[in-house]
Structure formats: C-alpha cells, structure tokens
PDB file of C-alpha atoms in Angstrom:
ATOM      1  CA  UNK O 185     154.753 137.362  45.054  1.00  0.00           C
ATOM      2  CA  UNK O 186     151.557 135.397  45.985  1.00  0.00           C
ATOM      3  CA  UNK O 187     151.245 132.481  48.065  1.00  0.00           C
ATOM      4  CA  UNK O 188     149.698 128.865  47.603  1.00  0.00           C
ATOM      5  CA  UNK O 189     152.478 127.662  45.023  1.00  0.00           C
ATOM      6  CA  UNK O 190     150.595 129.391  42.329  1.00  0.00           C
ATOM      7  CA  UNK O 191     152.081 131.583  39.544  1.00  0.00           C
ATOM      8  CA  UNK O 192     150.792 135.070  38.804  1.00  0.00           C
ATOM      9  CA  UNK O 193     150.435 134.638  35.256  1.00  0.00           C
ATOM     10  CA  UNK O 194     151.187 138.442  34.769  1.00  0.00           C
ATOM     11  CA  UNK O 195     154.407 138.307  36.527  1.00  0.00           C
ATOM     12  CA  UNK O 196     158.163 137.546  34.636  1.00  0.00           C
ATOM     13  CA  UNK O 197     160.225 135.134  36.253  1.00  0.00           C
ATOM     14  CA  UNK O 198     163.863 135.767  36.662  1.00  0.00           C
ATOM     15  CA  UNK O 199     163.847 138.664  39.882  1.00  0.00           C
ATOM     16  CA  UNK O 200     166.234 136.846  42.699  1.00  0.00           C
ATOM     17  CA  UNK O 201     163.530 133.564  42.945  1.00  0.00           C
ATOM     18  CA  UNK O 202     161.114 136.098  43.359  1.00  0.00           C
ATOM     19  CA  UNK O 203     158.347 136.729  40.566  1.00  0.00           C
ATOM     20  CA  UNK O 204     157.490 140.645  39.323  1.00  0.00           C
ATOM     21  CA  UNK O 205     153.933 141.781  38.119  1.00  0.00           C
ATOM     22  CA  UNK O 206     154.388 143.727  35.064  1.00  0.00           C
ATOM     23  CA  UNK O 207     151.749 145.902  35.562  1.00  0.00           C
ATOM     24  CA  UNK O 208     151.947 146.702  39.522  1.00  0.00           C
ATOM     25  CA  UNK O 209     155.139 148.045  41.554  1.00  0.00           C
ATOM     26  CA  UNK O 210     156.331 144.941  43.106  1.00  0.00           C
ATOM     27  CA  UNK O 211     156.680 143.920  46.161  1.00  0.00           C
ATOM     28  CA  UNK O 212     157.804 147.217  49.144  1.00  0.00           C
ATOM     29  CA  UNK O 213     161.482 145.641  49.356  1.00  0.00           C
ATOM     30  CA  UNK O 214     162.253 146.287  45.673  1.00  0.00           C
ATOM     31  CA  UNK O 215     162.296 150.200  45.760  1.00  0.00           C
ATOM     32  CA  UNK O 216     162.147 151.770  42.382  1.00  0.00           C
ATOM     33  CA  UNK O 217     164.370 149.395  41.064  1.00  0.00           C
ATOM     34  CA  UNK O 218     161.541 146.893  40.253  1.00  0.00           C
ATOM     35  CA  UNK O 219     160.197 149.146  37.528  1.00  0.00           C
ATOM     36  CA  UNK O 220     163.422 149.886  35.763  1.00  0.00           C
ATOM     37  CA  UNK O 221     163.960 145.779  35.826  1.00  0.00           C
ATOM     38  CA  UNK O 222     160.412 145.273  34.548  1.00  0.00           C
ATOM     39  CA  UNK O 223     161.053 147.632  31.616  1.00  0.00           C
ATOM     40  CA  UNK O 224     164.717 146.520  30.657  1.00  0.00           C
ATOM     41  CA  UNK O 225     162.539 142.825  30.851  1.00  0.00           C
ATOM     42  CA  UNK O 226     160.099 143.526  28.849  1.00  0.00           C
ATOM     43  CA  UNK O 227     162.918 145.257  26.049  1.00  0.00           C
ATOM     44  CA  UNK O 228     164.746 142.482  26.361  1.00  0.00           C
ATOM     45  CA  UNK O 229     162.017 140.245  25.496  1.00  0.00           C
ATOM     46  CA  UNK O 230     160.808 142.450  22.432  1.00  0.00           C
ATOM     47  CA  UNK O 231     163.957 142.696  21.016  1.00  0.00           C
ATOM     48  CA  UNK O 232     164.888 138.674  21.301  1.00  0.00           C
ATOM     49  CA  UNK O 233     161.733 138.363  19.242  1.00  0.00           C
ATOM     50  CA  UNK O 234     162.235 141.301  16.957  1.00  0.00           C
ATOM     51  CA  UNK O 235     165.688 139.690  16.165  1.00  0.00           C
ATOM     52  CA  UNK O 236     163.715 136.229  14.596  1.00  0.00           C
ATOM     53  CA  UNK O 237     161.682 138.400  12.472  1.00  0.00           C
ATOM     54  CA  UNK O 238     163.202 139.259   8.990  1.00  0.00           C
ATOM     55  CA  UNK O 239     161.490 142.406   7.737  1.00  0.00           C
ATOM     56  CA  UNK O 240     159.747 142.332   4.287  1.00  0.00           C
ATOM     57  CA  UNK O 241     160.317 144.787   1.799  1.00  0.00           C
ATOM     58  CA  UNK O 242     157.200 145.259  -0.689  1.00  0.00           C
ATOM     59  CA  UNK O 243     158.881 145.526  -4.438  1.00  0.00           C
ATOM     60  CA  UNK O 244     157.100 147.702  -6.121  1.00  0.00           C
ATOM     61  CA  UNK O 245     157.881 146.551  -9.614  1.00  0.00           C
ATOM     62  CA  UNK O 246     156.796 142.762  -9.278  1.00  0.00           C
ATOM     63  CA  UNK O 247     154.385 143.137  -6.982  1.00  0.00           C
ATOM     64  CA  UNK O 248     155.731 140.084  -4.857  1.00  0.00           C
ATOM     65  CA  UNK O 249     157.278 140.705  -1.248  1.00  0.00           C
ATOM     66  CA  UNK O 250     161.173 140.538  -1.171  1.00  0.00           C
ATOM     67  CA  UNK O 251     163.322 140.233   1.793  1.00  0.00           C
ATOM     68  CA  UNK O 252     165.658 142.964   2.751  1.00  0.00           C
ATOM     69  CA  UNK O 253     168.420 140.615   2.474  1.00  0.00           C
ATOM     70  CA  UNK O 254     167.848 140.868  -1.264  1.00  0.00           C
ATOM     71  CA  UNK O 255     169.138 144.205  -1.900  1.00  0.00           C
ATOM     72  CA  UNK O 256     172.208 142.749  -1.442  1.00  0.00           C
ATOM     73  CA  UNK O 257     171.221 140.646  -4.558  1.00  0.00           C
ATOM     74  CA  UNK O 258     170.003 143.157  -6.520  1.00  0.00           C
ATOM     75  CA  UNK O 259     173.532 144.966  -5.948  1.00  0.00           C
ATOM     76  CA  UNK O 260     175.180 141.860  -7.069  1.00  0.00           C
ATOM     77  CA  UNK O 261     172.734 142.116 -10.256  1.00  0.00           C
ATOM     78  CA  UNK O 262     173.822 145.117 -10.991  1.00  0.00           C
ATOM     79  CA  UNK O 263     177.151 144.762 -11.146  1.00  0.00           C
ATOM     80  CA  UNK O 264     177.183 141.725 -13.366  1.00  0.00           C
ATOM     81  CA  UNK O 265     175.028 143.191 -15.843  1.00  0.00           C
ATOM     82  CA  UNK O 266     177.971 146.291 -15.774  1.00  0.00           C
ATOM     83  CA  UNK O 267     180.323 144.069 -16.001  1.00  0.00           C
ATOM     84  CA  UNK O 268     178.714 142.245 -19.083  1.00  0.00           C
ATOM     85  CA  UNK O 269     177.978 145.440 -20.474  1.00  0.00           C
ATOM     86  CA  UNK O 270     181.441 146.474 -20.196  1.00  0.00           C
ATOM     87  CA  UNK O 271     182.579 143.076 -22.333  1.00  0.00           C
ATOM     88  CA  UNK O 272     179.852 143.948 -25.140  1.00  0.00           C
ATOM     89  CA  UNK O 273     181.602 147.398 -25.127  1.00  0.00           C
ATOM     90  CA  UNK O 274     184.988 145.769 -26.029  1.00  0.00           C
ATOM     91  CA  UNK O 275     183.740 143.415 -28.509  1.00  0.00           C
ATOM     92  CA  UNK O 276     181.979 146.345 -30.712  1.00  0.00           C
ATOM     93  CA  UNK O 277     185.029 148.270 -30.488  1.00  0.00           C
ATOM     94  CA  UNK O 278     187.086 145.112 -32.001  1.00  0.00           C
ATOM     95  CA  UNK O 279     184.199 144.687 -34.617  1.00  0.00           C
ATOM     96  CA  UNK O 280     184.511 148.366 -35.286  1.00  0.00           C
ATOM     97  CA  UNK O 281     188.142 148.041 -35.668  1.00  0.00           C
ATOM     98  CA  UNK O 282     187.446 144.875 -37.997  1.00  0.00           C
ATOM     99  CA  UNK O 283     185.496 146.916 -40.218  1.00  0.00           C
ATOM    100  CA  UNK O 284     187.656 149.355 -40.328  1.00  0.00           C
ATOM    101  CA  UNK O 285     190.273 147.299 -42.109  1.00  0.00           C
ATOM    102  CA  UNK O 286     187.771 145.942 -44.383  1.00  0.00           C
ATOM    103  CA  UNK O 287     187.088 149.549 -45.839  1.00  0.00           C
ATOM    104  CA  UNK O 288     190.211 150.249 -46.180  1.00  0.00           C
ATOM    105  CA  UNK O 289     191.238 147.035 -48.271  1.00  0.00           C
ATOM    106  CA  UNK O 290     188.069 147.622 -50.285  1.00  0.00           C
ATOM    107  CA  UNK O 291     188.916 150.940 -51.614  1.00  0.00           C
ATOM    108  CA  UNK O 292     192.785 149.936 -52.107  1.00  0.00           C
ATOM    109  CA  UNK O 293     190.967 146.996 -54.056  1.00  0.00           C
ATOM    110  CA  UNK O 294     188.777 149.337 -56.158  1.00  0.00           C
ATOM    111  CA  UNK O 295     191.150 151.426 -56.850  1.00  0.00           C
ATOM    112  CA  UNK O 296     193.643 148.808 -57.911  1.00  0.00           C
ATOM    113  CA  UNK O 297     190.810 147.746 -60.319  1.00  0.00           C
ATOM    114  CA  UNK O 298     190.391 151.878 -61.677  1.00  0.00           C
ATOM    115  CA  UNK O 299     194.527 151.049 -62.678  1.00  0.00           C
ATOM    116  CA  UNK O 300     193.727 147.638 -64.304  1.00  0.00           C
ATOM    117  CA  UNK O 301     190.924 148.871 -66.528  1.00  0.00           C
ATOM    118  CA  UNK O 302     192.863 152.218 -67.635  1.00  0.00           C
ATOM    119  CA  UNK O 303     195.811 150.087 -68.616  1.00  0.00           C
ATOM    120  CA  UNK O 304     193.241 147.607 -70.173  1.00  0.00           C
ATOM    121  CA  UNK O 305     191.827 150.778 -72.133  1.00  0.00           C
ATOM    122  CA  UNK O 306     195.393 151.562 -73.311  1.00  0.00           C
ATOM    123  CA  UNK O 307     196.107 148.431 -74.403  1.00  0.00           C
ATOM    124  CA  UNK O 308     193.386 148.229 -76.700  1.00  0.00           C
ATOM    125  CA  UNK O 309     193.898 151.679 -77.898  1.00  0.00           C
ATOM    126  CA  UNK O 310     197.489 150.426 -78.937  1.00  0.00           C
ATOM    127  CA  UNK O 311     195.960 147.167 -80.370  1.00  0.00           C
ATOM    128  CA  UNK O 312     193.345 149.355 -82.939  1.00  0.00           C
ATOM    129  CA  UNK O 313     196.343 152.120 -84.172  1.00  0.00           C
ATOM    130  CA  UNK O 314     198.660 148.962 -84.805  1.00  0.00           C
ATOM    131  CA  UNK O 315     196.235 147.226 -86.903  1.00  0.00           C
ATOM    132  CA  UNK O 316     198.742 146.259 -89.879  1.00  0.00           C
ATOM    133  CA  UNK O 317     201.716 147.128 -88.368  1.00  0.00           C
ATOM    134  CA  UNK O 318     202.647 144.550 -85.657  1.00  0.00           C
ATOM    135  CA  UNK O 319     204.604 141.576 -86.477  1.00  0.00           C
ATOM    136  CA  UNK O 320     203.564 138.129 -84.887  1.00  0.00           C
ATOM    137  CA  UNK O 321     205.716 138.384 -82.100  1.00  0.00           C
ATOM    138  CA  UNK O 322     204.182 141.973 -81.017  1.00  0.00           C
ATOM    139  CA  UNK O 323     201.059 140.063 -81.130  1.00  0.00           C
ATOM    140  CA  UNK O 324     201.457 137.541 -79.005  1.00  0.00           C
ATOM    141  CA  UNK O 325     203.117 140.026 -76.511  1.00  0.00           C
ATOM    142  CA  UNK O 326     199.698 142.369 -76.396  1.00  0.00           C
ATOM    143  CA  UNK O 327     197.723 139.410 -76.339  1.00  0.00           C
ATOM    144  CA  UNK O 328     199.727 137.660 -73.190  1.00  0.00           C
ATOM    145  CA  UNK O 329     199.276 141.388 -71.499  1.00  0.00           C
ATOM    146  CA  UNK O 330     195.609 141.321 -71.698  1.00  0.00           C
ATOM    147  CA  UNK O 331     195.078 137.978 -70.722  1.00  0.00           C
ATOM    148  CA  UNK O 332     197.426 138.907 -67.523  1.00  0.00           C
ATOM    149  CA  UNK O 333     195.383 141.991 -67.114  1.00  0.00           C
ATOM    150  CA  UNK O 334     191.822 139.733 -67.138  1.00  0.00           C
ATOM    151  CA  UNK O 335     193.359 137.293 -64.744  1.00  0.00           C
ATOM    152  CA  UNK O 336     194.414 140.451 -62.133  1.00  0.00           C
ATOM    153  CA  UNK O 337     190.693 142.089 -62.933  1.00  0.00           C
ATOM    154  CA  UNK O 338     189.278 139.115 -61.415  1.00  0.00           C
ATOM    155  CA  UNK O 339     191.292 138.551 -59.047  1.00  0.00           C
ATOM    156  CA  UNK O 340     190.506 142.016 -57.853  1.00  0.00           C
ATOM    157  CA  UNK O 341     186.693 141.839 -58.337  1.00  0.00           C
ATOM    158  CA  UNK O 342     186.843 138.435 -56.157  1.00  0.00           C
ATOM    159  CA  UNK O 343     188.738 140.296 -53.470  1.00  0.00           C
ATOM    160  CA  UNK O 344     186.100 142.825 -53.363  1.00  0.00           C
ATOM    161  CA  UNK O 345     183.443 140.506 -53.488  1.00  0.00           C
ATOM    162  CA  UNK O 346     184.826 138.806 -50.574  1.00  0.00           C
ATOM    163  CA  UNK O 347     185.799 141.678 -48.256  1.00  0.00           C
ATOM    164  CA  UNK O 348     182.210 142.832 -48.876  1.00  0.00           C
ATOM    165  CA  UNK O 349     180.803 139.672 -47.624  1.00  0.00           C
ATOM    166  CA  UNK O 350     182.548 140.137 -44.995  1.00  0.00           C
ATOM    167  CA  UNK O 351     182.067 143.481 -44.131  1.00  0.00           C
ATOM    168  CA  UNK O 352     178.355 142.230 -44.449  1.00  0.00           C
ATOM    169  CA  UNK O 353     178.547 140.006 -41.437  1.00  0.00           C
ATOM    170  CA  UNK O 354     180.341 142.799 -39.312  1.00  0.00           C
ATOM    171  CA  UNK O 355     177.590 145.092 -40.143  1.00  0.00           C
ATOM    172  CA  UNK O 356     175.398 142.562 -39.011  1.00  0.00           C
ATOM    173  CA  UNK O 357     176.897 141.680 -35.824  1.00  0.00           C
ATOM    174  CA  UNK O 358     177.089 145.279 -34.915  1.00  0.00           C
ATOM    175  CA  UNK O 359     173.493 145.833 -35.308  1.00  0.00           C
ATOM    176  CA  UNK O 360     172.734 142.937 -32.839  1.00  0.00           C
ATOM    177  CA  UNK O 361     175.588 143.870 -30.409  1.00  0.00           C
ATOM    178  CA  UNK O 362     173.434 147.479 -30.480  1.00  0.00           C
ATOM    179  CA  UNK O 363     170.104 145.752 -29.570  1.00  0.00           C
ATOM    180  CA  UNK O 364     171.569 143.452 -27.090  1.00  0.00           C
ATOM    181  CA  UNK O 365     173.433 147.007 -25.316  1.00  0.00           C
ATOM    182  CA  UNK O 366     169.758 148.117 -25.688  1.00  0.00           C
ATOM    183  CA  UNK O 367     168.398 145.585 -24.101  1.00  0.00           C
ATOM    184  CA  UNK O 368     171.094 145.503 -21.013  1.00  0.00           C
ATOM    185  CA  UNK O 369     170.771 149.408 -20.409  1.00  0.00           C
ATOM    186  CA  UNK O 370     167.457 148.869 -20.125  1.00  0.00           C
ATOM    187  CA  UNK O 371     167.663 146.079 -17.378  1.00  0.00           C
ATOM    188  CA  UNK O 372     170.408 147.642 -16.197  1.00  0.00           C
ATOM    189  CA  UNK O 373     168.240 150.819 -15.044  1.00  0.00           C
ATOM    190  CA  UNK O 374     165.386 148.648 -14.027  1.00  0.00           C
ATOM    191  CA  UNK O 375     167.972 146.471 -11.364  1.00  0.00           C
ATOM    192  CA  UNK O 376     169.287 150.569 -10.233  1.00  0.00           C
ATOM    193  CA  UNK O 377     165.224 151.200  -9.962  1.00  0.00           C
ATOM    194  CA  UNK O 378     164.163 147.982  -8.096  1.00  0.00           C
ATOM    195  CA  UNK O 379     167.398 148.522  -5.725  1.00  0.00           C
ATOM    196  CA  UNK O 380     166.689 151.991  -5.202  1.00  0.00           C
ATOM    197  CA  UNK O 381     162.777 150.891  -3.804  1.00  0.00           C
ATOM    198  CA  UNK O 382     164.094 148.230  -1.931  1.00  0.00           C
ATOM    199  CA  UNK O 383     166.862 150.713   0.258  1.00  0.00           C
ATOM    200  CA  UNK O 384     164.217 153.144   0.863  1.00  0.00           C
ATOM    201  CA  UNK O 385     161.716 150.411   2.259  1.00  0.00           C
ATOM    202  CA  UNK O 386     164.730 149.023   4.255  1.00  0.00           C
ATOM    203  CA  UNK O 387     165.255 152.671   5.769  1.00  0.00           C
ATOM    204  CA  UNK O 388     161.945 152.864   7.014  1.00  0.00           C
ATOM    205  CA  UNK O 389     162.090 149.775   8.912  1.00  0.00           C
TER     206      UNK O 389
END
C-alpha cells in the first residue's frame, strides 16, 4: 500500500482495508496468498462482466445477427409448423375420404342409368312389334312407363352432374392442400437448417 492518502490506480480494493497491485506481489505480510487473491479477483471481475454480455450468434441464412436466446424460438417454430403440418395431414385424409364416397355414388349412379336406358331400349322394342295389336289401355300403360323411365333418367343424369361438381371442388382443394404441404416442408427444413446454425454457433461460444 502507498502512503499520502493516494490510491494506486493499479491496485483492487477489497484485501482487509488494505489495497493489492495487480501486477506486483503485494506487500511481505501477505505470503503467497496475495497472488491467488489477485487472480480469483480478477476472475471474479471477468466473469461479473461476461455474465451482462449476451453472446451473438451470426445466422447464416439472413445475414442479420440473432441472439442465442433465439434458438429457443426457432425450436418453438419448428414445432408449430409440425404441428400445422400434422392438421393439413388430417384434413387431406378427410378430403380423400370425401372423394372417395363421391366415386363410389358416381358409378352406382352410372350404372343405375346403363339399367334405365336398357329397359328404355326394351320398351320401345315392345312398342314397334305391338304396332296394331295393343288396345288403348296397353297404350297408355307403355306410355306412363316411359315417361317414368325419362323422369328417373334425369334424375340420374342430375345426380351425376352434381356429385361431379362436387368431386370437382375436392379435386381442387386437394391440389392446394398439396402446394400448401409443399410450401410448409419446405419452411419446415429451412427452421431445422437455421436452428441447426444457430446450436453450432452457440457451442462455440
């Protein structure tokens, strides 16, 4: 310690009222115990400032400097856009499903109409070989079974019609759930990328 009141501006405070050069030994009564104080000093002080200091992380995809606190957010990223991913998953599988039943009714439809144009074929075979030889009433019955036979032709055709518009819009849909799954994979591996960057930066810290 020096004399005159005046403080070594070298020395660390804190050493039983007495003040400790960094760079010499210290005063005779310290011993080698000085030194060992002087360096657990001086890592004290480099770690209290250390702590304040937040390390950077460079991000190698934006260019732009990240904190290593957001890995945490780019886990959190990730997850949601695995866990939307998962719900896009579900709702092609019902579409598919909807489809599905669509087919089906169309060809039970079609082939519905296959019956009601054979029987409309055998009608009018009936109605040429019995030219002459029907009475009024027989008439009137092959004429009321036609006219039932138009009226379940169309009903059929405007089933079809309908199930194919349908099916339309499902097809659709599908195609833009497949872009958007796309488009989610593909952010989905650039989140995994941009995480995996930031963890090795925040192991070499």
């Amino acid at each position: 310690a020096r004399g005159g009141g005046a403080e070594d501006p070298e020395a660390i405070p804190g050493t039983s009222g007495a003040q400790v050069r960094v760079g010499g030994a210290g005063p005779p009564e310290c011993g080698g115990g000085c030194a060992a104080r002087v360096a657990r000093l001086r890592g004290a002080a480099a770690g209290a400032g250390g702590a304040r200091k937040v390390p950077l992380l460079q991000d190698a995809v934006g260019g732009h400097r990240v904190r290593a606190a957001d890995a945490g957010g780019a886990q959190d990223a990730r997850d949601q856009a695995a866990e939307r991913g998962g719900d896009a998953a579900k709702e092609k599988a019902e579409t598919e499903q909807q489809v599905e039943v669509l087919l089906k009714e169309i060809a039970e439809f079609e082939l519905a109409v296959k019956g009601l144009e054979k029987e409309m074929h055998e009608l009018n075979r009936v109605e040429i070989e019995s030219t002459g030889v029907l009475d009024e009433e027989a008439k009137v019955q092959l004429r009321e079974q036609k006219m039932r036979l138009d009226r379940e032709f169309g009903t059929m055709l405007t089933k079809i019609a309908d199930r194919r518009e349908r099916l339309q819009t499902f097809e659709t849909k599908l195609q833009k759930l497949d872009k958007a799954r796309q488009l989610k994979e593909a952010d989905l591996r650039d989140l995994e990328r941009k995480l995996v960057v930031l963890l090795e930066e925040q192991q070499k810290e």
